GROMACS .gro file of C-alpha atoms in nm:
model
  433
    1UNK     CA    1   7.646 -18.859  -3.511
    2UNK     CA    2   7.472 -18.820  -3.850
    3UNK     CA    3   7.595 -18.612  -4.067
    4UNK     CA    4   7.435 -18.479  -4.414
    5UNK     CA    5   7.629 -18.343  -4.710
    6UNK     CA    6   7.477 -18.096  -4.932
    7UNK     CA    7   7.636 -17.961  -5.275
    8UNK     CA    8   7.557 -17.602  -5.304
    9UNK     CA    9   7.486 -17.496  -5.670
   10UNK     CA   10   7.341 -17.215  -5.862
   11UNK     CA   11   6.998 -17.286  -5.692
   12UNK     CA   12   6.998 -17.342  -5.301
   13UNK     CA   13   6.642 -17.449  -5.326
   14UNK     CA   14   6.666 -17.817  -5.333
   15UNK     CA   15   6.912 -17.814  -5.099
   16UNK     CA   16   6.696 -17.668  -4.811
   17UNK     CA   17   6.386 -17.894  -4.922
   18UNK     CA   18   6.631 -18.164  -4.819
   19UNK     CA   19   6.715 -18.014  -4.485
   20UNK     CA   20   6.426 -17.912  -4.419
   21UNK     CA   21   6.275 -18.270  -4.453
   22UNK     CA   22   6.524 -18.443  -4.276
   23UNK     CA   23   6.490 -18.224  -3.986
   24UNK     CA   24   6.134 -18.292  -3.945
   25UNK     CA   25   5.984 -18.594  -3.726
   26UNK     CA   26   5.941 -18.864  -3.944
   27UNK     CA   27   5.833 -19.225  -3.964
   28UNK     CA   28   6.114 -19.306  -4.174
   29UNK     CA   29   6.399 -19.187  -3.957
   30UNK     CA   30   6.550 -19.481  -3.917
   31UNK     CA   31   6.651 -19.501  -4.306
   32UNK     CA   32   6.694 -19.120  -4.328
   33UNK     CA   33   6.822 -18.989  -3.957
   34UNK     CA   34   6.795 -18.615  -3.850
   35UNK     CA   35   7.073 -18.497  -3.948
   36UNK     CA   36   7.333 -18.412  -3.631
   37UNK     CA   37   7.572 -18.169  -3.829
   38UNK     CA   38   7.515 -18.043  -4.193
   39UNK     CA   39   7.814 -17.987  -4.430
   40UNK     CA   40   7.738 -17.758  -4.707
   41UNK     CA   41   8.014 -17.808  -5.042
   42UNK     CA   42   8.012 -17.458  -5.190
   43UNK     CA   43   8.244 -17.269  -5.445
   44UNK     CA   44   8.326 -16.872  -5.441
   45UNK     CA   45   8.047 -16.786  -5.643
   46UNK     CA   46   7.778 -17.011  -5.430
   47UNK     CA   47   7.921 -16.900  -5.090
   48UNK     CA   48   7.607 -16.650  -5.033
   49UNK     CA   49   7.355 -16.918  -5.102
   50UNK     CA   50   7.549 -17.164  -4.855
   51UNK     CA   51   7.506 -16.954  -4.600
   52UNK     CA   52   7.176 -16.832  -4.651
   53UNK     CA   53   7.053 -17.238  -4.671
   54UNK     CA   54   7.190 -17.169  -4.295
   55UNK     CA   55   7.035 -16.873  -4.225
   56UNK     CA   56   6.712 -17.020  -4.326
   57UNK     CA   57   6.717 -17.309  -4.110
   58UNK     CA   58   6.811 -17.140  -3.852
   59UNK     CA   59   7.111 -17.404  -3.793
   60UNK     CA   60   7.518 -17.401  -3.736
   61UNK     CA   61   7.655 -17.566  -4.071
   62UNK     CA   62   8.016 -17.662  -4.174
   63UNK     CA   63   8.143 -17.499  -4.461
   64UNK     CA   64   8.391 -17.649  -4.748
   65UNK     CA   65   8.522 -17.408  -4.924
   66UNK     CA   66   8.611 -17.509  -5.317
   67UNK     CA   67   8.699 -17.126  -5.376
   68UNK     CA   68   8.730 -17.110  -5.759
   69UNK     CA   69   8.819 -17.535  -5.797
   70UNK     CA   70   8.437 -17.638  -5.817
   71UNK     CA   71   8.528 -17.860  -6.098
   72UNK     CA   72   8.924 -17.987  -5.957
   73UNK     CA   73   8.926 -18.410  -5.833
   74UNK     CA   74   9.156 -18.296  -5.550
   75UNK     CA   75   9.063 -18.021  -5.407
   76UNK     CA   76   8.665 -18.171  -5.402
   77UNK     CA   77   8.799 -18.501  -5.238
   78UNK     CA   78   9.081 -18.313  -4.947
   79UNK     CA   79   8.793 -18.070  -4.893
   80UNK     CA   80   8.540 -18.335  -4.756
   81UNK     CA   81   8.789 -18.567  -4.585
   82UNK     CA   82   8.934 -18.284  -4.420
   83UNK     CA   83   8.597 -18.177  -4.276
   84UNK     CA   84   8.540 -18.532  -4.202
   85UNK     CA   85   8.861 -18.578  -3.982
   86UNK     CA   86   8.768 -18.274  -3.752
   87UNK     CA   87   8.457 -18.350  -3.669
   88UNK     CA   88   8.534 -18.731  -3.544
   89UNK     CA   89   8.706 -18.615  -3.311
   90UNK     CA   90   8.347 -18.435  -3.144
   91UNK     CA   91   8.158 -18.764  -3.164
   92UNK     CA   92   8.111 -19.149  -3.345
   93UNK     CA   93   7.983 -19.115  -3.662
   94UNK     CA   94   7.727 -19.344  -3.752
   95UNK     CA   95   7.537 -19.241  -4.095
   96UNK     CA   96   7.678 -19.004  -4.392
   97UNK     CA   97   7.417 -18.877  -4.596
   98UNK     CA   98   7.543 -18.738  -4.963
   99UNK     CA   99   7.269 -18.541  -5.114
  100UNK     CA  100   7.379 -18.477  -5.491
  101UNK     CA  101   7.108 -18.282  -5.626
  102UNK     CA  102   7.273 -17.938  -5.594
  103UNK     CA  103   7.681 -17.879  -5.751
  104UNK     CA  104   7.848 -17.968  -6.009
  105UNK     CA  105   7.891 -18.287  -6.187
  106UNK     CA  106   8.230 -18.328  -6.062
  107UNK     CA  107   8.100 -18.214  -5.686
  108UNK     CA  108   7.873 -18.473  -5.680
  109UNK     CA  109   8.104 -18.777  -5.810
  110UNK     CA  110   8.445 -18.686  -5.549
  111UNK     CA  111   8.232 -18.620  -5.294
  112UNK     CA  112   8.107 -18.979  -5.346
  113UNK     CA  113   8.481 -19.066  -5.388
  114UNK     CA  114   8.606 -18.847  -5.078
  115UNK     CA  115   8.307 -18.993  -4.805
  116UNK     CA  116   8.411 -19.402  -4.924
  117UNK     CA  117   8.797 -19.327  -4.926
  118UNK     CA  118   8.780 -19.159  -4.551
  119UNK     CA  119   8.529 -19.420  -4.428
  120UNK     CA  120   8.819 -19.693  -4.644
  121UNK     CA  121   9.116 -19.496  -4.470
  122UNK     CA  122   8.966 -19.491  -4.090
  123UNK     CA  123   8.835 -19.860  -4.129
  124UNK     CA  124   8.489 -19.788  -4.061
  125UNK     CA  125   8.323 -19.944  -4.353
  126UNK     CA  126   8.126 -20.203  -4.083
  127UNK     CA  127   8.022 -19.878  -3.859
  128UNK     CA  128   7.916 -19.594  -4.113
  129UNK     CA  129   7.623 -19.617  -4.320
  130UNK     CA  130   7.675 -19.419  -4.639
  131UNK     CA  131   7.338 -19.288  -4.768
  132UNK     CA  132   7.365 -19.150  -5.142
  133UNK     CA  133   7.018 -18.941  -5.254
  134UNK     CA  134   6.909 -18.702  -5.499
  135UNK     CA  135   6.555 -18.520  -5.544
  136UNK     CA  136   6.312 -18.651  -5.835
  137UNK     CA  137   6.209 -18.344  -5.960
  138UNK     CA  138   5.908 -18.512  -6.170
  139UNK     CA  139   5.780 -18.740  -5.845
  140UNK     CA  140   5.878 -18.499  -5.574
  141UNK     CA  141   6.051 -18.787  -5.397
  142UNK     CA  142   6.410 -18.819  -5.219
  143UNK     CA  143   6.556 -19.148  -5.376
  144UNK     CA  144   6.787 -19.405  -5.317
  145UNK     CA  145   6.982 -19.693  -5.432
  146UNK     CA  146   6.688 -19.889  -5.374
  147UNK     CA  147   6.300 -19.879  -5.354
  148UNK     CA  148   6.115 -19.698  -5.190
  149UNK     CA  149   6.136 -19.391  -5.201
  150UNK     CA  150   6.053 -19.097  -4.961
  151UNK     CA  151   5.862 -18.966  -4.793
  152UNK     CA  152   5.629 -19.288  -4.792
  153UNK     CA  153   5.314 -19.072  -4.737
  154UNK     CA  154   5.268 -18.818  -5.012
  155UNK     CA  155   5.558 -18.615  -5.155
  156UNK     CA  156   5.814 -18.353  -5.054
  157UNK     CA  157   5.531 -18.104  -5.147
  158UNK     CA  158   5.317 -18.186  -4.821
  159UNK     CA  159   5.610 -18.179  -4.640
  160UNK     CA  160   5.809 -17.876  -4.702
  161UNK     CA  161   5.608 -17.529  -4.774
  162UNK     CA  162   5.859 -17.225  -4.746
  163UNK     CA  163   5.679 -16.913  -4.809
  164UNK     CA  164   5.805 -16.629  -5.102
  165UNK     CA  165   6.016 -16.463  -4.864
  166UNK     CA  166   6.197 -16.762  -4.720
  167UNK     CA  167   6.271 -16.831  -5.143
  168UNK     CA  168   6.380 -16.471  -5.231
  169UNK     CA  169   6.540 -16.497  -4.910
  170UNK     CA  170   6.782 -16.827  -5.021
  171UNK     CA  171   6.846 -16.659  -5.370
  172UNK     CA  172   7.025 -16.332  -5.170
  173UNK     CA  173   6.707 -16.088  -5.311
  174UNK     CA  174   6.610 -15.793  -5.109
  175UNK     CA  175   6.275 -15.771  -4.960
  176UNK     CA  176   6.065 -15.552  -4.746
  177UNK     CA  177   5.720 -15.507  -4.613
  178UNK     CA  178   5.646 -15.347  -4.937
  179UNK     CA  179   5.844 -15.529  -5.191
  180UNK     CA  180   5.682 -15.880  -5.076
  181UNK     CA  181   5.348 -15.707  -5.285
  182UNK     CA  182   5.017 -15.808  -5.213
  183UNK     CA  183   4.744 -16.080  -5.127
  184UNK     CA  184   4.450 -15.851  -5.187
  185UNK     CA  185   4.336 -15.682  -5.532
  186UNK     CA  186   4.303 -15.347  -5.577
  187UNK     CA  187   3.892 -15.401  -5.582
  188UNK     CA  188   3.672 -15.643  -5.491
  189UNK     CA  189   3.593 -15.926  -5.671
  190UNK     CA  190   3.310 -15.859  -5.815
  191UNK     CA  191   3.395 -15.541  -5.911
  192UNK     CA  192   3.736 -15.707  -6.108
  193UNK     CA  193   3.520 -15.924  -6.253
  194UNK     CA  194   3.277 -15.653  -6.394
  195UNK     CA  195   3.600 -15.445  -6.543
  196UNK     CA  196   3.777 -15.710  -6.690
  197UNK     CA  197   3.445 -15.839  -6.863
  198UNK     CA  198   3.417 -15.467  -6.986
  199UNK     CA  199   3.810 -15.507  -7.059
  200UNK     CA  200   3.830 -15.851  -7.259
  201UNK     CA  201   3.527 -15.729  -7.439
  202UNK     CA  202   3.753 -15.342  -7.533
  203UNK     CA  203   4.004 -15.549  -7.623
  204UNK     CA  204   3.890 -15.758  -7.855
  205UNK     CA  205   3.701 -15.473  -8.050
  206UNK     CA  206   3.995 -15.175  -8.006
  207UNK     CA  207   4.278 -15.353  -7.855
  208UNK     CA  208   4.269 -15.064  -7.572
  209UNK     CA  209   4.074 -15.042  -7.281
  210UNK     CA  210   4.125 -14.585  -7.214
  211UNK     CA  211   4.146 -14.325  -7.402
  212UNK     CA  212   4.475 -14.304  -7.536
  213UNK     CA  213   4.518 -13.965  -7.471
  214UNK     CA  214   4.442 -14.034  -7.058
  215UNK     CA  215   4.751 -14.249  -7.123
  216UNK     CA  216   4.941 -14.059  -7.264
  217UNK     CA  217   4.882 -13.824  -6.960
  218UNK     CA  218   4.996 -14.068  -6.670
  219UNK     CA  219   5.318 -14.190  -6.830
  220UNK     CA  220   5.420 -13.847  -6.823
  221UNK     CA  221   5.347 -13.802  -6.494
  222UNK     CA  222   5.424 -14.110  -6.333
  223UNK     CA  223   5.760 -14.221  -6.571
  224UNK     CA  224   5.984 -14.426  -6.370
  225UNK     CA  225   6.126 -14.786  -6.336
  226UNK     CA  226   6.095 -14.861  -5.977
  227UNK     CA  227   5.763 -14.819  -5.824
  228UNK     CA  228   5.935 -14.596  -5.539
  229UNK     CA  229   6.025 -14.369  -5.837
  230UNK     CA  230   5.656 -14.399  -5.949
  231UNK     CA  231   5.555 -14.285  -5.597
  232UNK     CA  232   5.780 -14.009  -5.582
  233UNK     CA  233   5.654 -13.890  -5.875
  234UNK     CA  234   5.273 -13.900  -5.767
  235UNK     CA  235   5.358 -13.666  -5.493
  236UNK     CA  236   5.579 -13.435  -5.650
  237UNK     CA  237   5.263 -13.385  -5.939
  238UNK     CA  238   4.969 -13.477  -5.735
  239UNK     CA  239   4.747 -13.219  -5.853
  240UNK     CA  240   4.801 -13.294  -6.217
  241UNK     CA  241   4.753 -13.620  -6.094
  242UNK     CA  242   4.457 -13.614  -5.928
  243UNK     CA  243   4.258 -13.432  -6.194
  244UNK     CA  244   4.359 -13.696  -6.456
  245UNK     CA  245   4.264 -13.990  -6.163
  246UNK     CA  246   3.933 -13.815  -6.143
  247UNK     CA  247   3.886 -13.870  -6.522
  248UNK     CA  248   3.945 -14.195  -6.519
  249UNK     CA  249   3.761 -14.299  -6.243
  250UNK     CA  250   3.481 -14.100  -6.464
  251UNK     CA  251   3.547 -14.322  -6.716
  252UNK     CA  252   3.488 -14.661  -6.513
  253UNK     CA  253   3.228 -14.470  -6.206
  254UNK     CA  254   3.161 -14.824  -6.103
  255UNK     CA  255   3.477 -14.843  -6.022
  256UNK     CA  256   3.561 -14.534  -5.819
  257UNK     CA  257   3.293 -14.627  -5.447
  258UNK     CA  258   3.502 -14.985  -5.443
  259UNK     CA  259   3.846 -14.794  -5.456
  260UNK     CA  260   3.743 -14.566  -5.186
  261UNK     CA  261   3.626 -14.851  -4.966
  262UNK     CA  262   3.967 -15.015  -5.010
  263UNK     CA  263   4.237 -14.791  -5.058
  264UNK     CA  264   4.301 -14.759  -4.672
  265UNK     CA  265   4.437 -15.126  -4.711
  266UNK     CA  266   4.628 -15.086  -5.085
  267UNK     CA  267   5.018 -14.906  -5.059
  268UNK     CA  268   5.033 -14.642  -5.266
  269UNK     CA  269   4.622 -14.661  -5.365
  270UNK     CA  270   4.659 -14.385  -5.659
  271UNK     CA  271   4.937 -14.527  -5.806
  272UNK     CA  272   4.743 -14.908  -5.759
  273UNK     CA  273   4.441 -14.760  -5.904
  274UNK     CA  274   4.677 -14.618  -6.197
  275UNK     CA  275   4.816 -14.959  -6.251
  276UNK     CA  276   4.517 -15.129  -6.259
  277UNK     CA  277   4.372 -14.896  -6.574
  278UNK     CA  278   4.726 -14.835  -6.722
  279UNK     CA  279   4.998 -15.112  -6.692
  280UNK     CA  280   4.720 -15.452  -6.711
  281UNK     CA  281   4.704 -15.431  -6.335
  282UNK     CA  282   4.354 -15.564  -6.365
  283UNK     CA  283   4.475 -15.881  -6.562
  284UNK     CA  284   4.688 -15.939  -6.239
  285UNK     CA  285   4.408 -15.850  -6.027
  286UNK     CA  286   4.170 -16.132  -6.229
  287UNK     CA  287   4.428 -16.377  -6.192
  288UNK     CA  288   4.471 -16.287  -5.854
  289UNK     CA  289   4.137 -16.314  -5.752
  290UNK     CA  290   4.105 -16.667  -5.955
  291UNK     CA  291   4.381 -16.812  -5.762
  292UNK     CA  292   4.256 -16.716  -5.440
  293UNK     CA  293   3.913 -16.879  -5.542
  294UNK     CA  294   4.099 -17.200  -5.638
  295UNK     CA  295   4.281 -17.234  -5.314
  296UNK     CA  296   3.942 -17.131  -5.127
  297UNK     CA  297   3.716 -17.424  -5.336
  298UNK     CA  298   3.926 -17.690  -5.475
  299UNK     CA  299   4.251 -17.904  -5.346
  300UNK     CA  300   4.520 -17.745  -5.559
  301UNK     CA  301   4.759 -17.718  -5.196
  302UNK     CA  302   4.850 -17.361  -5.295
  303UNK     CA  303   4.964 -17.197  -4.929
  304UNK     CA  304   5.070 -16.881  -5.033
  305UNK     CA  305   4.990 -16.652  -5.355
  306UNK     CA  306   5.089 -16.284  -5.413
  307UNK     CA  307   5.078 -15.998  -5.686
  308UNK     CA  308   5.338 -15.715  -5.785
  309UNK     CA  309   5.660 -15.896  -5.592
  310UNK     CA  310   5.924 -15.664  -5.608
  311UNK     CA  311   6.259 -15.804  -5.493
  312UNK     CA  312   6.596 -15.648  -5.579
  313UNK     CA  313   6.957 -15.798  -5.629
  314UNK     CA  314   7.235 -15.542  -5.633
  315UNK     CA  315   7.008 -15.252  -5.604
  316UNK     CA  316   6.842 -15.387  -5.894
  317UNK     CA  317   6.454 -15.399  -5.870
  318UNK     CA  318   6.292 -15.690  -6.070
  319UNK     CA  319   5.903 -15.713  -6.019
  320UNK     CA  320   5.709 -16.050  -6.038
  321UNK     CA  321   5.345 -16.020  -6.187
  322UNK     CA  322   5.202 -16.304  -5.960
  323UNK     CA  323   5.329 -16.550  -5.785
  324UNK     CA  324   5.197 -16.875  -5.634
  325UNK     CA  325   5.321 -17.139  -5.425
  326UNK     CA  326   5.232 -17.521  -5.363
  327UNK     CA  327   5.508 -17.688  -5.145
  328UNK     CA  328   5.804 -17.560  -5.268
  329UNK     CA  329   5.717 -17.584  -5.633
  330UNK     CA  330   5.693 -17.222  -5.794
  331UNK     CA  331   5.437 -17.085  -6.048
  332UNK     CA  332   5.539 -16.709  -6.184
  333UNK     CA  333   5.266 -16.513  -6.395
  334UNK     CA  334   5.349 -16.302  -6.584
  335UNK     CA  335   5.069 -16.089  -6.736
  336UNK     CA  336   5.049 -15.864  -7.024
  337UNK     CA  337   4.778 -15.673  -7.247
  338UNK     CA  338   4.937 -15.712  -7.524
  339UNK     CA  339   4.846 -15.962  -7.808
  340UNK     CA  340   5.120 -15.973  -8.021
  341UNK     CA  341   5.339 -16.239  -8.094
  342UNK     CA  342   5.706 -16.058  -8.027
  343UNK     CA  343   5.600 -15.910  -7.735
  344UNK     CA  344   5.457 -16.184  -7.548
  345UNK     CA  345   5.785 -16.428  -7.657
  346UNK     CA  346   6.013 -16.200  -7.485
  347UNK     CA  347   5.761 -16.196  -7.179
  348UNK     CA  348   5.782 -16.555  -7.148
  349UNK     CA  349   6.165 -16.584  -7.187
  350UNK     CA  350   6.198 -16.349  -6.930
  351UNK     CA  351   5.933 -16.510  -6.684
  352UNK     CA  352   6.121 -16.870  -6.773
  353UNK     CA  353   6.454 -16.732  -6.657
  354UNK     CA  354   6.341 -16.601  -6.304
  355UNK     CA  355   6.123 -16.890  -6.267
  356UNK     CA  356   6.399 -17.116  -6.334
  357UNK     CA  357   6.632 -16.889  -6.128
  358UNK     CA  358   6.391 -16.892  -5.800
  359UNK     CA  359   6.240 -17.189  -5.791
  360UNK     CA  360   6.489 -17.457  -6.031
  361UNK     CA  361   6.352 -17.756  -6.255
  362UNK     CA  362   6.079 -17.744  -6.043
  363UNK     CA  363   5.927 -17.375  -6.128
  364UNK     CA  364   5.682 -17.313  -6.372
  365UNK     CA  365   5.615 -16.974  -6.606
  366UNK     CA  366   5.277 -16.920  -6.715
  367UNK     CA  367   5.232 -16.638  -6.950
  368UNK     CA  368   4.874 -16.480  -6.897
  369UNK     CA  369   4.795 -16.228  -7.271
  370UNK     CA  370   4.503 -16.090  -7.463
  371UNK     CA  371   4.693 -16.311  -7.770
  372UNK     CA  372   4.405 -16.495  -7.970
  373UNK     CA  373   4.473 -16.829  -7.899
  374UNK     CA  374   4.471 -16.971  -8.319
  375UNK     CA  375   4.442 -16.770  -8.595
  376UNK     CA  376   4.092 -16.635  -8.638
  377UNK     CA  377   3.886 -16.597  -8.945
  378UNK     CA  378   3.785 -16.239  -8.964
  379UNK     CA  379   4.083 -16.129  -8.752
  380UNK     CA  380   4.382 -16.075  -8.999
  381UNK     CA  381   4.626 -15.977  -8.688
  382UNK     CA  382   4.549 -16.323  -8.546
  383UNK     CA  383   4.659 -16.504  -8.839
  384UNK     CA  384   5.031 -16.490  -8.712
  385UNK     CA  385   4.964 -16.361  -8.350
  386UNK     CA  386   4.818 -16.686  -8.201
  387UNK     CA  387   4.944 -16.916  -7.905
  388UNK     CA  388   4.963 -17.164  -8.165
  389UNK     CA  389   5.231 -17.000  -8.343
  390UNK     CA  390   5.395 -16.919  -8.008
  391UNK     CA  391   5.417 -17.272  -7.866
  392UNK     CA  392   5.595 -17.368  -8.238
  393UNK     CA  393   5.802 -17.104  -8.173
  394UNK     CA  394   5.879 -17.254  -7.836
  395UNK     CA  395   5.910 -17.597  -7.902
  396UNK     CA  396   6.229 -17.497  -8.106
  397UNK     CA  397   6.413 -17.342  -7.772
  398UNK     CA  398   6.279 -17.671  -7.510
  399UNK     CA  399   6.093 -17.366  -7.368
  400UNK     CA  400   5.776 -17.572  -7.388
  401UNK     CA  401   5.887 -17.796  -7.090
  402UNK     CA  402   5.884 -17.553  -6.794
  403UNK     CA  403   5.613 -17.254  -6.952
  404UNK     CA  404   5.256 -17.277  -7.009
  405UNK     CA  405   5.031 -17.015  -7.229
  406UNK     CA  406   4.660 -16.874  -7.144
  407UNK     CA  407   4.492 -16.657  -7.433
  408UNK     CA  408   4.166 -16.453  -7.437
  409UNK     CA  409   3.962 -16.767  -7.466
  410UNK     CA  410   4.012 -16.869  -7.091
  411UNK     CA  411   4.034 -16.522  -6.990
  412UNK     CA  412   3.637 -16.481  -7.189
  413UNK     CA  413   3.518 -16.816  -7.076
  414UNK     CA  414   3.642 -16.734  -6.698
  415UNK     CA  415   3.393 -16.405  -6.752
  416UNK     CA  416   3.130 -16.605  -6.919
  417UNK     CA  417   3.133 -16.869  -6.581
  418UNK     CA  418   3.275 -17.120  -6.836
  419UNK     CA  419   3.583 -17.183  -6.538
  420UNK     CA  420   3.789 -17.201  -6.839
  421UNK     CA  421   4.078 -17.001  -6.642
  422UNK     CA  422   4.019 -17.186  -6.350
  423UNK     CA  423   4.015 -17.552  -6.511
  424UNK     CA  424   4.340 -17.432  -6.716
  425UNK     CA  425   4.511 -17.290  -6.367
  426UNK     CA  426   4.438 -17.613  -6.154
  427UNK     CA  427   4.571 -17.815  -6.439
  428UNK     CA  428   4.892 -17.673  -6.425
  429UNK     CA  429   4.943 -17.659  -6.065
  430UNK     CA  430   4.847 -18.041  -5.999
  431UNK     CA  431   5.010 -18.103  -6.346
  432UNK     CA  432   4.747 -18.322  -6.454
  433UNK     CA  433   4.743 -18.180  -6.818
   0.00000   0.00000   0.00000
């Protein structure tokens, strides 16, 4: 029998990359066996992620449960040897795999303590090989006491590829059909990349892209937090509604023979097309649409990219600009109008913290703004509302390590065929900066 160990922290994540590797048909399996039985080390307050690493791959785990002593010597150490004693008597044991990437600090040293006493008490030190491991988050690599490390061909990021459900899924986060958002833009490409010319070139000039008064309008109309609230609303005042759609489609007529061609495959098309114009839906859409060109032309390994996630925790709805996976590593987008310098700092906090919270050391935040990115002669507003400024501001809070910020410049040179979004996008996923 070969058993694997995993400590169960705040993230699950690295803990199913782990399982999920070792359960795959490898080359290496010799050094790293499939794991026979998987023991997950959890506490009270990472119970639900234990379980969901179960759910997820589909397997029958053993549980050790710390309860409230994630940090107590004894109650680590009688935990695991405990476990250990019932399941000898099922079957020979012949490798013990400690993963330590997940738990505490004191998880991961008596659990190291707990596997070589029982091995020491059951004089089996000649018949059990003790494997210790942890995850390099910078090589995407399992290592070990010694060299090399796995897997030999490529990384952990060819290897394991859960999709955004599977990672909501492992954090406890509610999803649906709908929540899960969507792989499409709201128009065609073309027709994104005609408005958001239009937009960046507004924007720079006004700093607005419809008449304020249009605005104004729709928020009244449409107020709500959750998008279902949103949609409730459209239907409850759809003939206010659809008079003040009509004038804005007036405003943008190029726009209004795409939407019609499309909105049989959009949820919720008015309140999409609403969105777009109104919330910076169409700087999601022109990110959107430049990821999905990446992944089409170049070999960035995204698998799966999506726009307007909305999961929920509690009945709490959180929604997620874009999001884009390669392997298991995470990239959150989080995309605003706006070009000032408060604004888009608490945009990127918040983006760091779910990135951080979904997809660990290994997650990235990129901040997507119509922010100037130095100060610009001509442009007194720019003079302290640059991404210069930002990333000083930044550098004081080690914010700079797991966040990256795009400005107007890539967003004009992307519209100008420059690639400058592109080239900036690829860099960061590869992370070849």
């Amino acid at each position: 029998m070969n058993i694997l160990i995993l400590l169960v922290g705040s993230n699950p994540l690295p803990n199913y990359i782990v399982a999920e590797y070792l359960r795959q048909e490898r080359a290496e399996s010799a050094i790293l066996p499939k794991p026979d039985q998987t023991i997950l080390v959890h506490s009270k307050a990472t119970k639900r992620f234990a379980e969901q690493i179960s759910k997820q791959l589909s397997i029958q785990s053993e549980y050790v449960d710390l309860k409230e002593n994630e940090r107590e010597p004894s109650v680590i150490v009688k935990g695991i040897r405990n476990k250990l004693d019932g399941l000898t008597e099922a079957d020979d044991i012949s490798t013990i795999h400690l993963n330590y990437t997940g738990g505490t600090k004191p998880m991961s040293l008596y659990a190291n303590i707990a596997v070589n006493e029982w091995i020491g008490k059951k004089r089996k030190k000649d018949k059990i090989r003790v494997i210790l491991s942890d995850i390099d988050p910078k090589n995407h690599k399992i290592v070990l006491r010694e060299k090399p490390d796995y897997p030999l061909d490529g990384d952990l990021l060819n290897h394991v590829k859960p999709d955004i459900k599977t990672i909501l899924d492992l954090h406890g986060m509610r999803t649906d059909k709908d929540s899960l958002g969507q792989k499409i833009s709201c128009f065609s490409l073309e027709i994104t990349d005609q408005f958001v010319k239009q937009a960046i070139g507004e924007a720079k000039k006004k700093g607005k892209i419809i008449p304020q008064e249009l605005v104004e309008k729709l928020n009244i109309q449409i107020r709500g937090r959750a998008d279902e609230q949103k949609e409730r609303n459209l239907e409850r005042n759809s003939d206010k509604l659809n008079d003040l759609i009509e004038k804005a489609k007036n405003s943008f007529p190029y726009l209004t023979e795409d939407f019609e061609k499309r909105k049989n495959i959009i949820h919720c098309p008015n309140l999409s097309f609403i969105k777009f114009l109104k919330e910076g839906g169409w700087l999601e859409d022109f990110v959107l649409n430049t990821l999905i060109r990446l992944k089409a032309s170049s070999r960035t390994g995204l698998h799966e990219i999506r726009k307007n996630v909305r999961p929920s925790y509690k009945q709490r709805e959180t929604e997620l600009d874009v999001i884009a996976i390669r392997g298991y590593k995470l990239f959150l987008i989080s995309c605003t109008r706006d070009s000032g310098i408060k604004t888009v700092k608490e945009k990127a906090f918040e983006a760091i913290y779910r990135a951080e919270q979904l997809g660990g050391e290994h997650a990235k935040a990129i901040i997507v703004s119509l922010m100037c990115n130095r100060a610009m002669r001509g442009n007194p507003s720019s003079q302290d509302n640059n991404l210069e400024e930002l990333e000083k501001d930044f550098k004081q809070f080690d914010a700079a390590r797991n966040c990256r910020l795009i400005g107007i410049d890539e967003l004009q040179g992307e519209c100008e065929g420059k690639g400058t979004l592109s080239q900036k996008l690829r860099n960061i996923i590869l992370g070849v900066e």
